[in-house]
Short mmCIF file of C-alpha atoms (C1' of nucleotides) in Angstrom, two decimals:
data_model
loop_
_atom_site.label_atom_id
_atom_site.label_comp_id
_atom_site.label_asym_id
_atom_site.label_seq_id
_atom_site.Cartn_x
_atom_site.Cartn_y
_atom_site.Cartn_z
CA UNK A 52 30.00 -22.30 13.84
CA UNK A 53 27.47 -24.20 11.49
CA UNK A 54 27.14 -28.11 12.40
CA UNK A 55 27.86 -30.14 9.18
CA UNK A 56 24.83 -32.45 7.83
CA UNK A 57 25.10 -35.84 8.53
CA UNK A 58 24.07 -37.54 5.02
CA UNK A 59 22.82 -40.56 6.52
CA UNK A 60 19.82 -38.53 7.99
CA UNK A 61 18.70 -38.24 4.41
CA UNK A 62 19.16 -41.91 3.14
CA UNK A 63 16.02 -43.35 3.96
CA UNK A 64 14.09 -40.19 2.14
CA UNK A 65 14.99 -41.53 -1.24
CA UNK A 66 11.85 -43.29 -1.99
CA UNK A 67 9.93 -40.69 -1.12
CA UNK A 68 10.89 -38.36 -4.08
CA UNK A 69 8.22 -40.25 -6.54
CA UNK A 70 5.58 -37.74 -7.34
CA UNK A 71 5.10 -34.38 -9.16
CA UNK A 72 8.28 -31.77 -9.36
CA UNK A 73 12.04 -32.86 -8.28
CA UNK A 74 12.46 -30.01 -6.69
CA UNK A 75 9.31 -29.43 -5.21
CA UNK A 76 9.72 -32.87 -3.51
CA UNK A 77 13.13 -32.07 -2.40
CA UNK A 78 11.54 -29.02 -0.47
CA UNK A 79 9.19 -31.16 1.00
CA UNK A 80 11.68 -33.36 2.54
CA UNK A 81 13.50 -30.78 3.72
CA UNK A 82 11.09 -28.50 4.85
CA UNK A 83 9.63 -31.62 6.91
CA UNK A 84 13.22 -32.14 8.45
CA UNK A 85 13.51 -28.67 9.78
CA UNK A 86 10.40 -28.82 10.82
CA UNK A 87 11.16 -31.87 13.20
CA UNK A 88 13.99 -30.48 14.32
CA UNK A 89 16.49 -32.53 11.92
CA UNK A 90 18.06 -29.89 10.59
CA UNK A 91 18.35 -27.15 13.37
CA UNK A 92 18.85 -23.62 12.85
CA UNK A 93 22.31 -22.70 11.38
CA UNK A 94 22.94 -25.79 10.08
CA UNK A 95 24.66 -25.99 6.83
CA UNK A 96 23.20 -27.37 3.82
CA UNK A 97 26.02 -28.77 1.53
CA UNK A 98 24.92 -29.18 -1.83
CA UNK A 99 27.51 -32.41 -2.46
CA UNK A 100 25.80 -34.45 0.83
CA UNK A 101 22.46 -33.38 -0.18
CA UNK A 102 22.63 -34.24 -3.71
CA UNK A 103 24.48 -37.61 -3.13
CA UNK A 104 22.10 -38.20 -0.28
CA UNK A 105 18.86 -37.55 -2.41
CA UNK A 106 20.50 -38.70 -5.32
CA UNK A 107 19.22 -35.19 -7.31
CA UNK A 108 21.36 -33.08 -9.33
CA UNK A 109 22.99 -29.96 -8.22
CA UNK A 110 20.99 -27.74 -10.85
CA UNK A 111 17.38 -29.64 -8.95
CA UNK A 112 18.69 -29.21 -5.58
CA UNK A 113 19.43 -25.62 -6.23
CA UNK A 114 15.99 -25.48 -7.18
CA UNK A 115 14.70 -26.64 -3.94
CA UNK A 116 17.12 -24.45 -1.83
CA UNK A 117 15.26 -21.47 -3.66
CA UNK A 118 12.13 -22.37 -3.02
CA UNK A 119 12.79 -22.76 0.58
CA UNK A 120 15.10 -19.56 0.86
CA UNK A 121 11.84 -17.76 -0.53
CA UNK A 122 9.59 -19.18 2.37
CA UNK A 123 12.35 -18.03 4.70
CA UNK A 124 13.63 -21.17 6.32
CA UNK A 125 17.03 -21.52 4.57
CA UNK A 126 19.34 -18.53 4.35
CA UNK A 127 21.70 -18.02 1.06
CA UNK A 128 25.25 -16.35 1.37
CA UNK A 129 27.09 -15.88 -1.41
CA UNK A 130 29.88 -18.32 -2.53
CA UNK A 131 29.26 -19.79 1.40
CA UNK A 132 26.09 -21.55 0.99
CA UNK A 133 22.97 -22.00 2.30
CA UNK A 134 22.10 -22.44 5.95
CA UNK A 135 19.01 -23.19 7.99
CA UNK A 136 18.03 -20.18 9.05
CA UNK A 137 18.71 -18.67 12.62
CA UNK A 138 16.33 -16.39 13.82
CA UNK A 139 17.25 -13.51 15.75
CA UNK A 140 14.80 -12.21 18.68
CA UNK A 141 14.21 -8.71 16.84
CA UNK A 142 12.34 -11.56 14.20
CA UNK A 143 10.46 -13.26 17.11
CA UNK A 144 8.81 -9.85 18.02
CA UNK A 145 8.13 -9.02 14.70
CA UNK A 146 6.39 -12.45 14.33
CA UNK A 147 4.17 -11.66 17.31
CA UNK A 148 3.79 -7.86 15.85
CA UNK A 149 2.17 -9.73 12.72
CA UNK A 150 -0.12 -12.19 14.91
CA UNK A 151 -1.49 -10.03 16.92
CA UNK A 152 -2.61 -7.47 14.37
CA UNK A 153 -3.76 -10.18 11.74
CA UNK A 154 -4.98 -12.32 14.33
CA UNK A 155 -7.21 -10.06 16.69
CA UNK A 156 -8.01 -8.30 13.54
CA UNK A 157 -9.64 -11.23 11.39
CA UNK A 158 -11.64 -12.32 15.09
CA UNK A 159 -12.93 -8.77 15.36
CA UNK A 160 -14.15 -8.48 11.98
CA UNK A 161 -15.85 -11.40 12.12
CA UNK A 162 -18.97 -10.54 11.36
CA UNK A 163 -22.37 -12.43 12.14
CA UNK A 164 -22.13 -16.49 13.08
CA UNK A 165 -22.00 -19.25 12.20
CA UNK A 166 -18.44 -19.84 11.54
CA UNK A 167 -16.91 -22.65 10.35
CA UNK A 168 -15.08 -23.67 13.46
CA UNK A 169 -14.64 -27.33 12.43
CA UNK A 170 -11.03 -26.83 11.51
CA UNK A 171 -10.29 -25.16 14.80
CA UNK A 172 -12.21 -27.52 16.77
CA UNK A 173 -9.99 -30.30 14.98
CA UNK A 174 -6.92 -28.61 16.18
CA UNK A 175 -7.54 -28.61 19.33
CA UNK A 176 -8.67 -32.02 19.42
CA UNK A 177 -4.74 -32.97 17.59
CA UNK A 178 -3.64 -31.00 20.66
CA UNK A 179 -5.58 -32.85 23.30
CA UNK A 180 -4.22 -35.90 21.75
CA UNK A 181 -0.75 -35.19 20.97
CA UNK A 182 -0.83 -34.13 24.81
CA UNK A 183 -2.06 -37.49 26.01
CA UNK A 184 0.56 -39.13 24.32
CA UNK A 185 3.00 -36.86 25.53
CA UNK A 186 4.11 -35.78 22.45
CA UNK A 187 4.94 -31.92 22.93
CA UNK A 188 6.41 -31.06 19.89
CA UNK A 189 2.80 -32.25 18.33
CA UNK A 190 1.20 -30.21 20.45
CA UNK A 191 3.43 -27.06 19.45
CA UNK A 192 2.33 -28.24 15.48
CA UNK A 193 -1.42 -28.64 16.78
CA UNK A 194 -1.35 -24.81 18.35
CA UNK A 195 0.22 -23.64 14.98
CA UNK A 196 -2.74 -25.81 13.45
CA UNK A 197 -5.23 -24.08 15.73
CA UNK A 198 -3.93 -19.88 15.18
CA UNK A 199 -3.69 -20.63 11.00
CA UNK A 200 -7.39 -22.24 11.60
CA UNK A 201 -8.51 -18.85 13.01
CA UNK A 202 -6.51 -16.67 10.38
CA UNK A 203 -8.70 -18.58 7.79
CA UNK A 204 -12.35 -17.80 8.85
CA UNK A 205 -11.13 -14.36 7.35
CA UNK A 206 -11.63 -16.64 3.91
CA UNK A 207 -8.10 -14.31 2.67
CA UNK A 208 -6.25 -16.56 0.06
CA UNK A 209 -3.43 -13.64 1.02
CA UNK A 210 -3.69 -13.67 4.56
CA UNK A 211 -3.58 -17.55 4.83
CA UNK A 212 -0.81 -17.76 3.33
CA UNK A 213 1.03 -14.90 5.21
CA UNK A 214 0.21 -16.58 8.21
CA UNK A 215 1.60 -20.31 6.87
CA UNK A 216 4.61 -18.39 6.10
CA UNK A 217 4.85 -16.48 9.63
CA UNK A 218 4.16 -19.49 11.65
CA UNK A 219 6.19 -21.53 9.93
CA UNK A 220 8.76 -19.21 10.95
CA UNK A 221 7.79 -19.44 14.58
CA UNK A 222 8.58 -23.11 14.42
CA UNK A 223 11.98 -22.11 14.05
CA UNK A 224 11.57 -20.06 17.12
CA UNK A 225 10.43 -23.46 18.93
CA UNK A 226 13.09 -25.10 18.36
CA UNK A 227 15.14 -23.43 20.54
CA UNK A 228 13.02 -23.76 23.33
CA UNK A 229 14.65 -26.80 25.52
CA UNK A 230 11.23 -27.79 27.76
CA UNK A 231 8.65 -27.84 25.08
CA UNK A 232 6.21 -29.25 27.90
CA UNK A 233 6.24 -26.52 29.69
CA UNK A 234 6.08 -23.89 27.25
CA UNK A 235 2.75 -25.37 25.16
CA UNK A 236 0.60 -27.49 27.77
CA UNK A 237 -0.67 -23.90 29.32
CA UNK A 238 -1.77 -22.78 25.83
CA UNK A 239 -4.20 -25.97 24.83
CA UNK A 240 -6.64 -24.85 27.49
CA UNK A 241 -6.30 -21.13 26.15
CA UNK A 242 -6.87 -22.84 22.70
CA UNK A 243 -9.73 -24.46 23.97
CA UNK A 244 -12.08 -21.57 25.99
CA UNK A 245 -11.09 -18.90 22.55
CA UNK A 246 -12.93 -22.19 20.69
CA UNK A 247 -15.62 -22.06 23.21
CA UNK A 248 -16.16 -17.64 23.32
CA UNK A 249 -16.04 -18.14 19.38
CA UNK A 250 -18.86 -20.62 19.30
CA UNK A 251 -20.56 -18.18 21.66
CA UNK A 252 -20.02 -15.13 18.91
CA UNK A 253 -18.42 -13.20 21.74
CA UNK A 254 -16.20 -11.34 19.50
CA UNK A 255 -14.72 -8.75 21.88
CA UNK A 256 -14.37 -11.35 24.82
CA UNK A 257 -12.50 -13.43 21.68
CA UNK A 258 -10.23 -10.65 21.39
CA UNK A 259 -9.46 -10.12 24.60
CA UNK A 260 -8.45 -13.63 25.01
CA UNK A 261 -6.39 -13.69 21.79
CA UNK A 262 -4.36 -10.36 22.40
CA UNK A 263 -3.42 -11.49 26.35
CA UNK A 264 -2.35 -15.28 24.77
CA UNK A 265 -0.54 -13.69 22.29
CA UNK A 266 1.14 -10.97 24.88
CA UNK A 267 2.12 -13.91 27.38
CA UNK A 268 3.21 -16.50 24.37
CA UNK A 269 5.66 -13.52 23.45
CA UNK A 270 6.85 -12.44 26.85
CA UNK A 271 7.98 -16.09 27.35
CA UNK A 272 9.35 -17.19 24.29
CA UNK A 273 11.53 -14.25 23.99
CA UNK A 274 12.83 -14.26 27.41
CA UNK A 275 13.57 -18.31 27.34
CA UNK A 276 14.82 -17.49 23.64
CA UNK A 277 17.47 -14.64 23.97
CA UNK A 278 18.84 -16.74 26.82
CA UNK A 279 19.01 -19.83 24.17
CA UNK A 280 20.51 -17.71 21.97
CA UNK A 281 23.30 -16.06 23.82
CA UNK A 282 24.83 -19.32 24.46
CA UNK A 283 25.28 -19.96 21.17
CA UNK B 49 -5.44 -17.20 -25.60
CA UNK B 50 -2.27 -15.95 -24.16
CA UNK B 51 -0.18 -13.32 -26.34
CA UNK B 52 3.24 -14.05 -27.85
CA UNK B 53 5.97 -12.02 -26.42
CA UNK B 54 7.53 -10.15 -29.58
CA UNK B 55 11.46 -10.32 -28.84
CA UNK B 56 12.01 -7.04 -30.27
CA UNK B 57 10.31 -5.37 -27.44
CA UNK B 58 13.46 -6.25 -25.48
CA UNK B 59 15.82 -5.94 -27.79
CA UNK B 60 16.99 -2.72 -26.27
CA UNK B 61 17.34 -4.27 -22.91
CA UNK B 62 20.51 -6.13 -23.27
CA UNK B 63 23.21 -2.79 -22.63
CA UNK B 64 21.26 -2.67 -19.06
CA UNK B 65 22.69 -5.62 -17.75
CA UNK B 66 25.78 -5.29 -17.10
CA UNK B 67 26.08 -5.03 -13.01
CA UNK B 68 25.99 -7.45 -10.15
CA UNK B 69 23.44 -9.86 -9.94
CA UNK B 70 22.63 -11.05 -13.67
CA UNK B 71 19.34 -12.60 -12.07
CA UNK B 72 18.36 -9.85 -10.51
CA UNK B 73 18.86 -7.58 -13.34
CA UNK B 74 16.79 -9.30 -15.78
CA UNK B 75 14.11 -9.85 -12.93
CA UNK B 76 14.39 -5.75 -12.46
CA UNK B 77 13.94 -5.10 -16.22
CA UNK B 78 10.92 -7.73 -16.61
CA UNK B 79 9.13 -6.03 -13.74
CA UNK B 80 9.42 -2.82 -15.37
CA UNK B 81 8.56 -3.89 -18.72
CA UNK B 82 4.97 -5.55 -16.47
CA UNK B 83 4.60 -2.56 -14.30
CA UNK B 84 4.64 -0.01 -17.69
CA UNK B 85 2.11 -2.96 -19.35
CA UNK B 86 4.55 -3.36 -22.13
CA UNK B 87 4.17 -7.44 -20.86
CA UNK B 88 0.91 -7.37 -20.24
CA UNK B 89 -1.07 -10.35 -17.70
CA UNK B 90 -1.62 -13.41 -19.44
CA UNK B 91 1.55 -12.96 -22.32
CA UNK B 92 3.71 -15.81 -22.45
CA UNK B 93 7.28 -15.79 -21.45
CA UNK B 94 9.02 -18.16 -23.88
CA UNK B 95 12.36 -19.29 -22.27
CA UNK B 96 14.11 -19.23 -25.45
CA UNK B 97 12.32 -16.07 -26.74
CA UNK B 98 13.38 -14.08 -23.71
CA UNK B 99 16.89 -16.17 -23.17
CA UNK B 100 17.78 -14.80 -26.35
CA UNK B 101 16.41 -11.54 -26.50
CA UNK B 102 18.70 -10.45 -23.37
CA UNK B 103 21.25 -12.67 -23.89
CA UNK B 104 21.05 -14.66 -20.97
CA UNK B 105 21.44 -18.57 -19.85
CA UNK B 106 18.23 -20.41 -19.33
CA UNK B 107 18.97 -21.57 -15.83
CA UNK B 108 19.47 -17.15 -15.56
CA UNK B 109 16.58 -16.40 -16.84
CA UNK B 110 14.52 -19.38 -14.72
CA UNK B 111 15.86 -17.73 -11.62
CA UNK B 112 14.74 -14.41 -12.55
CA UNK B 113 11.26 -15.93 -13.68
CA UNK B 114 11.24 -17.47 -9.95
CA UNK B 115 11.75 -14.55 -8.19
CA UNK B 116 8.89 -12.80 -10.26
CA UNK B 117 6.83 -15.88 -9.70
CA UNK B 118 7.05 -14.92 -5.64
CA UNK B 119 6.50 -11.71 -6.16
CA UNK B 120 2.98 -13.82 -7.72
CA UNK B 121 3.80 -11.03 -10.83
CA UNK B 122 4.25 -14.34 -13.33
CA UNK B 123 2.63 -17.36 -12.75
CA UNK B 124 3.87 -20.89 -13.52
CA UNK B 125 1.80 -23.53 -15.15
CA UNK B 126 3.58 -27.11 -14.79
CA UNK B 127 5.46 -27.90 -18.49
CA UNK B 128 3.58 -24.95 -19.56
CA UNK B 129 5.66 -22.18 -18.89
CA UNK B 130 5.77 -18.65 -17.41
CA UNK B 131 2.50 -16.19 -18.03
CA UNK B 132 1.89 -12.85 -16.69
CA UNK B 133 -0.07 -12.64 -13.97
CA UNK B 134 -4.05 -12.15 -14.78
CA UNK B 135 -5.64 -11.40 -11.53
CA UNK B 136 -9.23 -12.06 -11.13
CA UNK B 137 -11.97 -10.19 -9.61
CA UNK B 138 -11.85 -12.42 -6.60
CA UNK B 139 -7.93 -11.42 -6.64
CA UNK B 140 -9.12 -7.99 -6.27
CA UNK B 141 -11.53 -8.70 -3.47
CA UNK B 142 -9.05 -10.31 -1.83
CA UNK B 143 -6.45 -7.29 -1.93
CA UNK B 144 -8.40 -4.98 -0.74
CA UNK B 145 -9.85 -7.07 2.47
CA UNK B 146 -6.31 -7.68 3.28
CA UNK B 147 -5.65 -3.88 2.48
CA UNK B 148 -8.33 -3.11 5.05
CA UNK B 149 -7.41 -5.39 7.39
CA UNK B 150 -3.89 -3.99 7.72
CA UNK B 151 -3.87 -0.41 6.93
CA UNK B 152 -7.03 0.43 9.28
CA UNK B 153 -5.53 -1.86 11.88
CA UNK B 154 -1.81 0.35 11.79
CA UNK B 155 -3.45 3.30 12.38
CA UNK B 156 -5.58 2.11 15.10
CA UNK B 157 -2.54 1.12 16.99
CA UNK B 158 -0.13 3.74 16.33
CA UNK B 159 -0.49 4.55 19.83
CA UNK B 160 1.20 7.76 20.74
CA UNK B 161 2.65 9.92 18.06
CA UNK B 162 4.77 11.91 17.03
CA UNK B 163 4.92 9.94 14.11
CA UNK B 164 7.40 9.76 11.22
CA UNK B 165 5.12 10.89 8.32
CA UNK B 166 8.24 12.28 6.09
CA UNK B 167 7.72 9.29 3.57
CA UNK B 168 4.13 10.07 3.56
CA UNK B 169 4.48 13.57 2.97
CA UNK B 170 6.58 12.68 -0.02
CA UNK B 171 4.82 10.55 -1.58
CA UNK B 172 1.64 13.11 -1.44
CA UNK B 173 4.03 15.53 -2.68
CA UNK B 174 5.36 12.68 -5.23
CA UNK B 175 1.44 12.38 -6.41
CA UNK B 176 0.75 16.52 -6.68
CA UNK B 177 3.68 16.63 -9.20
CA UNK B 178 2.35 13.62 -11.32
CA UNK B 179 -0.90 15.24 -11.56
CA UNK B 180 0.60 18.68 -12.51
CA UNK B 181 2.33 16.81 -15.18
CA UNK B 182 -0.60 15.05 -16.13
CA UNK B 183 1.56 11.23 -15.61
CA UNK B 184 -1.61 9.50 -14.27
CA UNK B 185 0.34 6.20 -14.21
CA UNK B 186 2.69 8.21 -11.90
CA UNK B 187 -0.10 9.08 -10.03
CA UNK B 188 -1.38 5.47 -9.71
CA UNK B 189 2.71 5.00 -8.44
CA UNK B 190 2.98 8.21 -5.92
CA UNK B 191 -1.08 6.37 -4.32
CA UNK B 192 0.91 3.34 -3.79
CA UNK B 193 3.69 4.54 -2.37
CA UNK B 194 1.49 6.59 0.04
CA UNK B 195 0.08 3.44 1.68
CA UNK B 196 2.80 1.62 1.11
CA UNK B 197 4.65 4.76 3.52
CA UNK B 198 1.26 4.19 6.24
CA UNK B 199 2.07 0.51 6.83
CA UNK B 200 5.77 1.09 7.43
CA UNK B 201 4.48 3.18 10.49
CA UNK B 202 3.85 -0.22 11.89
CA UNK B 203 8.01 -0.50 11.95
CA UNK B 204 7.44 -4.66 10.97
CA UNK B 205 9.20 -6.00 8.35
CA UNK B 206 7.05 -8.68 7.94
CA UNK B 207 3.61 -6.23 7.41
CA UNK B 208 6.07 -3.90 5.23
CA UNK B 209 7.11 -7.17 2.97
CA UNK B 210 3.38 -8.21 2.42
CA UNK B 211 2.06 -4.72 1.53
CA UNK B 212 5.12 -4.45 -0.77
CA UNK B 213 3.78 -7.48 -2.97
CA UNK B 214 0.16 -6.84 -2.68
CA UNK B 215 0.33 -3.56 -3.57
CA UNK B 216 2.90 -4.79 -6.61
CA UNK B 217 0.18 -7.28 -7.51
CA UNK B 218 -3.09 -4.10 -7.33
CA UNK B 219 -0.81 -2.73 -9.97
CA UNK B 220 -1.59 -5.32 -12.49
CA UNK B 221 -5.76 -4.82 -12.04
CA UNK B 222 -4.67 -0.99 -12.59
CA UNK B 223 -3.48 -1.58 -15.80
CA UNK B 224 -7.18 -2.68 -16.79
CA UNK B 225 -8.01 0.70 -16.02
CA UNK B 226 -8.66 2.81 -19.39
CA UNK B 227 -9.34 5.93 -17.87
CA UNK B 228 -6.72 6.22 -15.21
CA UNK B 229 -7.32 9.63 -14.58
CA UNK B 230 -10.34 9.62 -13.71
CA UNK B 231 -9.81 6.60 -11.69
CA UNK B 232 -6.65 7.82 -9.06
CA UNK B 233 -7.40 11.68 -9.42
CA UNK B 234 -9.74 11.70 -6.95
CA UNK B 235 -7.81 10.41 -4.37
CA UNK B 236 -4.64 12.18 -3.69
CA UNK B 237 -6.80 14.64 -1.99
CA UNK B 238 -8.01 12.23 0.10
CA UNK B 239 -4.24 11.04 0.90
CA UNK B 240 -3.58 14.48 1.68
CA UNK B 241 -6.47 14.85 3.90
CA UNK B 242 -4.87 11.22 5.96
CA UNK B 243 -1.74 12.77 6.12
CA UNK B 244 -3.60 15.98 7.76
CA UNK B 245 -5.25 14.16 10.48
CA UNK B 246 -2.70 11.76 11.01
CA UNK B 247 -0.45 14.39 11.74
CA UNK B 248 -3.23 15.34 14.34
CA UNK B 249 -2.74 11.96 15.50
CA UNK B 250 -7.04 11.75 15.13
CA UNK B 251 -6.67 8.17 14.89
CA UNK B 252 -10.04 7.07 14.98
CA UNK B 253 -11.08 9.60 12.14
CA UNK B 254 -8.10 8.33 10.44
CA UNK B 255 -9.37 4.98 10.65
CA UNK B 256 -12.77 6.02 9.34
CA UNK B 257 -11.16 7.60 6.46
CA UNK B 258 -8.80 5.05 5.00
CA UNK B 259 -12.18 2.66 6.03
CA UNK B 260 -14.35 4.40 3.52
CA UNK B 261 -11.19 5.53 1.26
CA UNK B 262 -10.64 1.22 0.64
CA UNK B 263 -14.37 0.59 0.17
CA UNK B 264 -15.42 3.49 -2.30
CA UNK B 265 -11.68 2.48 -4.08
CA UNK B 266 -12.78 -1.43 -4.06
CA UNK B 267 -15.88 -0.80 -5.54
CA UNK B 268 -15.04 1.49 -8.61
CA UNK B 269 -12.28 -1.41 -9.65
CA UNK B 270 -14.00 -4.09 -8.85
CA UNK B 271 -16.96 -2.64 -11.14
CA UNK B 272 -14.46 -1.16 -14.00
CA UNK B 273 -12.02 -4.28 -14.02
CA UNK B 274 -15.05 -6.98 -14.27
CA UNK B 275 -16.31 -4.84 -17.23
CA UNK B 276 -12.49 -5.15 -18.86
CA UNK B 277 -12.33 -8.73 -17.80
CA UNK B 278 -15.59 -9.77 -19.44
CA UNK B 279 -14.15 -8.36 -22.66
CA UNK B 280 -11.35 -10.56 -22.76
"C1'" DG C 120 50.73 -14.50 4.95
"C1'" DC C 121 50.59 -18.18 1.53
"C1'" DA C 122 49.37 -22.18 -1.18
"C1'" DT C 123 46.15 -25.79 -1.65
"C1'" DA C 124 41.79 -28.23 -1.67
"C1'" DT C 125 36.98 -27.73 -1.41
"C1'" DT C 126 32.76 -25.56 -2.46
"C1'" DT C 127 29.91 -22.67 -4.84
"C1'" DG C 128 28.33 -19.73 -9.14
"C1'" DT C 129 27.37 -19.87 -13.80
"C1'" DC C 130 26.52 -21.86 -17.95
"C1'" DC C 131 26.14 -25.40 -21.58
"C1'" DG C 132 24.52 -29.67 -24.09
"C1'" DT C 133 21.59 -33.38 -24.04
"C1'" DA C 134 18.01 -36.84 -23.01
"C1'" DT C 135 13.42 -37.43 -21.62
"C1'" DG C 136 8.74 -36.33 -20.86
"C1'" DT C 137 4.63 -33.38 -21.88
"C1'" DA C 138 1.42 -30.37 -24.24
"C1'" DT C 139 -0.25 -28.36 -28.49
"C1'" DA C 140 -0.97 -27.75 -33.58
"C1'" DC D 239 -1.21 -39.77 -35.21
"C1'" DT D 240 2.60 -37.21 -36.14
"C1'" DA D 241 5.36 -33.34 -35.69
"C1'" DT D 242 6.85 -29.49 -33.20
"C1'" DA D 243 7.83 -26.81 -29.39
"C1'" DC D 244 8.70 -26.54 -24.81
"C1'" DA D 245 9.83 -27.76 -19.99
"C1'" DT D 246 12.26 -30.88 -16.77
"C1'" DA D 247 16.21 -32.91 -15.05
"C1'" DC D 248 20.83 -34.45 -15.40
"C1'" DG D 249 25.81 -34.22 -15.78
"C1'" DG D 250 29.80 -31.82 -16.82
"C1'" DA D 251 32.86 -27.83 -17.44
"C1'" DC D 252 35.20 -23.86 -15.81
"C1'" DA D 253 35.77 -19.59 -13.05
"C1'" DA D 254 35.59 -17.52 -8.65
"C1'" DA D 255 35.33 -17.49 -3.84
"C1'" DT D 256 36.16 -19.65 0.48
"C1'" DA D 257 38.12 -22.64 3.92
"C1'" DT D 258 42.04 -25.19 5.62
"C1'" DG D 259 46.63 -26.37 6.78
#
DNA sequence: GCATATTTGTCCGTATGTATA
DNA sequence: CTATACATACGGACAAATATG
C-alpha cells in the first residue's frame, strides 16, 4: 500500500515559497523532493499534511498537484488522491524507445562542427566531481545533465523539452535502483569518450557509442528494476 | 492587439455539457471552437466572459484553460490571462525539424514488417472523401491523422503523445492558410504513394519520401504563414 | 455487510495585488 | 493619478466517494 507523508519533511520548506506563483513554487518543492528521493514512488500526497505543512490553501495546492500530474510525476485517482507516481517496466522501455530514437537521431543529424559542447563538457565535469565525492545519486543527476546536453545541440525548443520531461521520468526509474554506485560509475567514462568522438565530429562512431550505452543502460535497469518491483 | 472573445459565440455551447468530467467538457468544446478558428490565436479568454457564457465555476473553467495551456493551444501570461496560441515562424521551424526527426526516424527502424497500416489506410481513405467533398479543412484533418497513424507504428506512447500535440499545435499555423486547397491538395497523393511503399516495406525510399514530403511542406508554410504574419 | 469518520471534488465569496485605460 | 478590470490566493461550505472499525 501507499506510505503516508510524514509532514515534518516539509516544515523547513516554508521559507522557501517567497518568489513568483504559489503554486508554481509549491511544484518546485515538490518536484525537488521526489527528485531526491523524499517522496518515493507511490507515496501518497495528502492534501491536509501538505497544505498545513506548506501552509498553502487547498485550491493553490491543487494547483501544484496539476502541474506536476501534467509533467507525469504525480498520478491523480479520482476521489483517492494523488500519488507519486510508480512506474511500471513497460514505461522504462518506452523511455529508452524515446532516447534512443531522439538521441542517436539529433547526433546523426548533426551536421558540420563546431558544436557547442560546453554544456556537455560541464556535465561531465559535475559527474567527475559528484564521483569524487562519492555522491552517486549526483552522478545519476550529472548523466541526466549530460544526455539533455546532447538532445539540445538539435537547438529544438520541442525536443528539449520532451527530453526534460522523459528523463525526468527516468529519475523515477532510479530510484528504485538499491546500488546507485554500481549502476552509474561505468557510464561517466562512456559520457566522457561520446564527449571526446563529438569533439572529433565523428558522427557515426558518436552513434555507435550512443545506441550500445543506451542498449546496455536499458538491459540493466530493467532487469535490476522488475526485480525491485516484484517485491513490492 | 488581442481580440475580445464575443460571448455569444458560445452561447450555444452550454446544452453540451452535461456528462462526466465538467473540465474536460469545456476543455473539449474550446478546442473545437480553436481547431474550426472560431477562437482564433491571440483572442483573449476572459474568465468571466467564458465562466458565464457556459455556465461554469471559475476554478472549472481555470482547469480546463490548464489543460489547453499543456496542450501549448492557449498560452498564459502572468495576471494577464489566457490567449490563444499565436505560433511564430520559428514555432513552425521548430515543428517540422521535430516532425523530421521523428517520422523519418520510425520508418527507418520499422525493422521487419508486416506492418499494421489499417489506420493509415484510413486516414488516406479519410482524406480522398474530404477532397471529393471539397472539406479542405477536413483534408488538412484526414493529413494529420495520416502521420499522426505513421508514428504510432513506433508502438511508444511517449513518441505517440508528442506527435499528438505537435501536430495539434501545426493546426493553428494552418489556419493562416487562405487558400487551403491549394495548400493540402497536393499531398494526399503523396500520403497515398507512403502508404504504397510502406506496404512494400521500401523503407529507405520511404524515408526519402516523407524526407522531401516535410521539406517541400515546411517551405510553402513557412513562406505563406510569414506573409499572413507580417500582416498582422 | 454496515455505519462512521476522513478525504476529496466542486464551487462560492472575498481580499489583495497587478495591469491597463 | 485614478478608476476599472482582471488575476491570484485564501477560506469555507457542502456533496460525494472512500477508508476504517
Amino acid at each position: 500500500m501507499a506510505a503516508e507523508l510524514d509532514p515534518a519533511v516539509l516544515a523547513g520548506d516554508r521559507a522557501l515559497l517567497e518568489r513568483s506563483s504559489t503554486a508554481d513554487r509549491v511544484a518546485d518543492i515538490l518536484r525537488a523532493r521526489i527528485a531526491e528521493g523524499f517522496l518515493s514512488p507511490g507515496t501518497k500526497l495528502s492534501e491536509d499534511a501538505i497544505g498545513t505543512a506548506l501552509g498553502v490553501s487547498r485550491n493553490t495546492l491543487r494547483e501544484a498537484f496539476r502541474l506536476l500530474t501534467h509533467e507525469k510525476l504525480l498520478v491523480h485517482e479520482l476521489n483517492r488522491g494523488v500519488f507519486v507516481r510508480v512506474l511500471t517496466v513497460q514505461d522504462v522501455v518506452d523511455i529508452y524507445r524515446v532516447r534512443r530514437l531522439v538521441e542517436c537521431s539529433v547526433v546523426r543529424h548533426l551536421g558540420a562542427p563546431p558544436y557547442d559542447l560546453a554544456n556537455a563538457e560541464a556535465a561531465v565535469e559535475e559527474g567527475e566531481r559528484t564521483a569524487g565525492d562519492g555522491d552517486w545519486r549526483g552522478l545519476g543527476t550529472a548523466d541526466i545533465h549530460f544526455h539533455h546536453a546532447v538532445v539540445d545541440l538539435a537547438h529544438s525548443r520541442r525536443l528539449t523539452e520532451l527530453m526534460t520531461g522523459v528523463l525526468a521520468e527516468l529519475r523515477l526509474a532510479f530510484h528504485a535502483m538499491d546500488n546507485p554506485r554500481e549502476f552509474h560509475e561505468p557510464y561517466l567514462g562512456r559520457n566522457r569518450e561520446l564527449l571526446t568522438v563529438l569533439r572529433a565530429a565523428d558522427l557515426v562512431k558518436a552513434e555507435l557509442l550512443l545506441t550500445s550505452y543506451l542498449d546496455d543502460a536499458e538491459r540493466q535497469l530493467v532487469r535490476r528494476y522488475s526485480e525491485t518491483i516484484a517485491l513490492t
